[in-house]
């Protein structure tokens, strides 16, 4: 049973380019979360998606960042016109149910994508 | 929003020692998870523990939800236990992380 998969694992972009990060949730999981970890800091929530729906994007910067989770295929986090401050590790997590439901419902994390903006 | 505080921020121990890591949170929670981020950056699920006590090998965790804290115990530490330990609580469908405890186990 494969875990959460993310690719690429490492991504280098020049300032002004676009970055696309992909996340495939665990089999049977329909809830996807993106988190960002800046150097020497904890993880911060960015966005929560279900298939074809953005449920909560309160942690996303207002400009340049977008996310989707289409009916088919992985979830995509897209960063347009990257700047040096976007350099961070971006983690995706998945869960089988929404966090508000009862029962065991932990989030499982992928290995992350380390984005470096030069 | 909810505050999650972990202590100590750093801990350096010799192999074989025991340790206790603490996580305080400022409001009631339904879910709490402990993670280990290894030196390669991977986040490993340790415990899903909204209340009560769980054990897994040399690790155990206790959450006292009414008093808003959780403890992670590591016994007979090994060098592979080194890394950063995070607790995280669920608030409005998302995980809110503490700043972590950096544990270094020396041989």
Tab-separated table of N, CA and C in Angstrom, chain A residues 33 35 37 40 42-45 48 56 58 91 98-100 103-109 111 114, chain B residues 30-31 33 35 37 40-43 45 47-48 54 86 90 92-99 102:
chain	number	residue	atom	x	y	z
A	33	UNK	N	-4.046	17.907	1.835
A	33	UNK	CA	-3.627	19.129	2.525
A	33	UNK	C	-2.212	19.471	2.068
A	35	UNK	N	1.193	21.838	3.107
A	35	UNK	CA	1.846	22.588	4.172
A	35	UNK	C	3.191	23.082	3.657
A	37	UNK	N	7.101	24.413	4.924
A	37	UNK	CA	8.073	24.496	6.009
A	37	UNK	C	9.232	25.364	5.555
A	40	UNK	N	14.289	25.946	9.267
A	40	UNK	CA	14.352	26.031	10.738
A	40	UNK	C	13.023	26.429	11.367
A	42	UNK	N	8.566	25.367	11.893
A	42	UNK	CA	7.570	24.302	11.832
A	42	UNK	C	6.774	24.387	10.553
A	43	UNK	N	5.847	23.460	10.394
A	43	UNK	CA	5.026	23.427	9.198
A	43	UNK	C	3.813	24.342	9.354
A	44	UNK	N	3.467	25.021	8.257
A	44	UNK	CA	2.314	25.925	8.254
A	44	UNK	C	1.323	25.475	7.184
A	45	UNK	N	0.055	25.416	7.559
A	45	UNK	CA	-1.006	25.011	6.651
A	45	UNK	C	-1.145	26.006	5.504
A	48	UNK	N	-6.523	23.115	1.853
A	48	UNK	CA	-7.167	21.809	2.045
A	48	UNK	C	-8.129	21.601	0.878
A	56	UNK	N	-10.556	24.877	2.004
A	56	UNK	CA	-10.002	25.940	2.852
A	56	UNK	C	-8.673	26.350	2.269
A	58	UNK	N	-7.153	29.280	3.412
A	58	UNK	CA	-6.843	30.422	4.276
A	58	UNK	C	-5.348	30.613	4.499
A	91	UNK	N	5.098	20.187	1.787
A	91	UNK	CA	4.624	18.849	2.120
A	91	UNK	C	3.148	18.715	1.778
A	98	UNK	N	-12.746	13.771	6.455
A	98	UNK	CA	-12.501	15.133	6.916
A	98	UNK	C	-12.120	15.099	8.387
A	99	UNK	N	-11.374	16.084	8.839
A	99	UNK	CA	-10.852	16.108	10.205
A	99	UNK	C	-11.946	16.268	11.247
A	100	UNK	N	-13.129	16.667	10.824
A	100	UNK	CA	-14.208	16.866	11.781
A	100	UNK	C	-14.977	15.606	12.115
A	103	UNK	N	-13.534	9.034	14.919
A	103	UNK	CA	-12.743	7.860	14.584
A	103	UNK	C	-11.327	8.228	14.176
A	104	UNK	N	-10.506	7.188	14.062
A	104	UNK	CA	-9.111	7.364	13.667
A	104	UNK	C	-9.060	8.092	12.334
A	105	UNK	N	-8.401	9.212	12.282
A	105	UNK	CA	-8.413	10.025	11.074
A	105	UNK	C	-7.147	10.859	10.987
A	106	UNK	N	-6.000	10.177	11.049
A	106	UNK	CA	-4.766	10.938	11.035
A	106	UNK	C	-4.383	11.311	9.611
A	107	UNK	N	-3.562	12.335	9.527
A	107	UNK	CA	-3.009	12.757	8.241
A	107	UNK	C	-1.651	12.088	8.060
A	108	UNK	N	-1.420	11.624	6.838
A	108	UNK	CA	-0.158	10.992	6.478
A	108	UNK	C	0.560	11.893	5.478
A	109	UNK	N	1.865	12.056	5.690
A	109	UNK	CA	2.612	13.019	4.902
A	109	UNK	C	3.475	12.337	3.844
A	111	UNK	N	6.961	12.737	1.237
A	111	UNK	CA	8.362	13.068	1.537
A	111	UNK	C	8.705	14.527	1.316
A	114	UNK	N	11.438	19.926	-2.070
A	114	UNK	CA	12.282	21.030	-1.650
A	114	UNK	C	12.506	21.966	-2.820
B	30	UNK	N	-9.796	17.921	19.287
B	30	UNK	CA	-10.327	16.579	19.069
B	30	UNK	C	-9.245	15.602	18.628
B	31	UNK	N	-8.238	16.101	17.929
B	31	UNK	CA	-7.198	15.235	17.403
B	31	UNK	C	-5.826	15.803	17.719
B	33	UNK	N	-1.561	14.719	16.909
B	33	UNK	CA	-0.600	13.782	16.339
B	33	UNK	C	0.815	14.176	16.750
B	35	UNK	N	4.840	13.634	15.414
B	35	UNK	CA	5.632	13.279	14.248
B	35	UNK	C	7.115	13.346	14.595
B	37	UNK	N	10.531	14.217	12.462
B	37	UNK	CA	11.142	14.598	11.191
B	37	UNK	C	12.611	14.184	11.259
B	40	UNK	N	16.772	13.567	7.194
B	40	UNK	CA	16.557	13.666	5.754
B	40	UNK	C	15.301	14.464	5.431
B	41	UNK	N	14.621	14.933	6.468
B	41	UNK	CA	13.466	15.800	6.263
B	41	UNK	C	12.127	15.109	6.185
B	42	UNK	N	12.116	13.798	6.251
B	42	UNK	CA	10.854	13.073	6.132
B	42	UNK	C	10.068	13.122	7.436
B	43	UNK	N	8.761	13.276	7.314
B	43	UNK	CA	7.870	13.312	8.474
B	43	UNK	C	7.275	11.926	8.691
B	45	UNK	N	4.864	9.501	10.991
B	45	UNK	CA	3.800	9.473	12.001
B	45	UNK	C	4.224	8.602	13.180
B	47	UNK	N	2.307	8.921	16.607
B	47	UNK	CA	1.078	8.625	17.341
B	47	UNK	C	-0.052	9.532	16.885
B	48	UNK	N	-1.224	8.936	16.851
B	48	UNK	CA	-2.476	9.670	16.741
B	48	UNK	C	-3.128	9.510	18.096
B	54	UNK	N	-0.719	5.688	24.625
B	54	UNK	CA	-0.392	4.658	23.649
B	54	UNK	C	1.090	4.355	23.736
B	86	UNK	N	7.631	16.912	16.318
B	86	UNK	CA	6.541	17.879	16.263
B	86	UNK	C	5.267	17.278	16.842
B	90	UNK	N	-5.545	19.418	15.519
B	90	UNK	CA	-6.471	19.775	14.447
B	90	UNK	C	-7.327	20.951	14.891
B	92	UNK	N	-10.140	23.485	12.841
B	92	UNK	CA	-10.832	23.851	11.596
B	92	UNK	C	-10.295	23.052	10.402
B	93	UNK	N	-10.253	21.742	10.581
B	93	UNK	CA	-9.902	20.813	9.502
B	93	UNK	C	-8.425	20.765	9.150
B	94	UNK	N	-7.579	21.551	9.814
B	94	UNK	CA	-6.171	21.516	9.436
B	94	UNK	C	-5.305	21.311	10.667
B	95	UNK	N	-4.088	20.822	10.428
B	95	UNK	CA	-3.142	20.617	11.523
B	95	UNK	C	-2.418	21.925	11.830
B	96	UNK	N	-2.348	22.242	13.118
B	96	UNK	CA	-1.559	23.383	13.598
B	96	UNK	C	-0.367	22.797	14.345
B	97	UNK	N	0.825	23.098	13.877
B	97	UNK	CA	2.046	22.495	14.410
B	97	UNK	C	2.682	23.373	15.472
B	98	UNK	N	3.319	22.714	16.444
B	98	UNK	CA	4.233	23.416	17.311
B	98	UNK	C	5.554	23.660	16.586
B	99	UNK	N	6.467	24.342	17.275
B	99	UNK	CA	7.748	24.675	16.662
B	99	UNK	C	8.749	23.532	16.733
B	102	UNK	N	14.105	19.772	18.971
B	102	UNK	CA	15.221	19.160	18.239
B	102	UNK	C	15.984	18.264	19.194
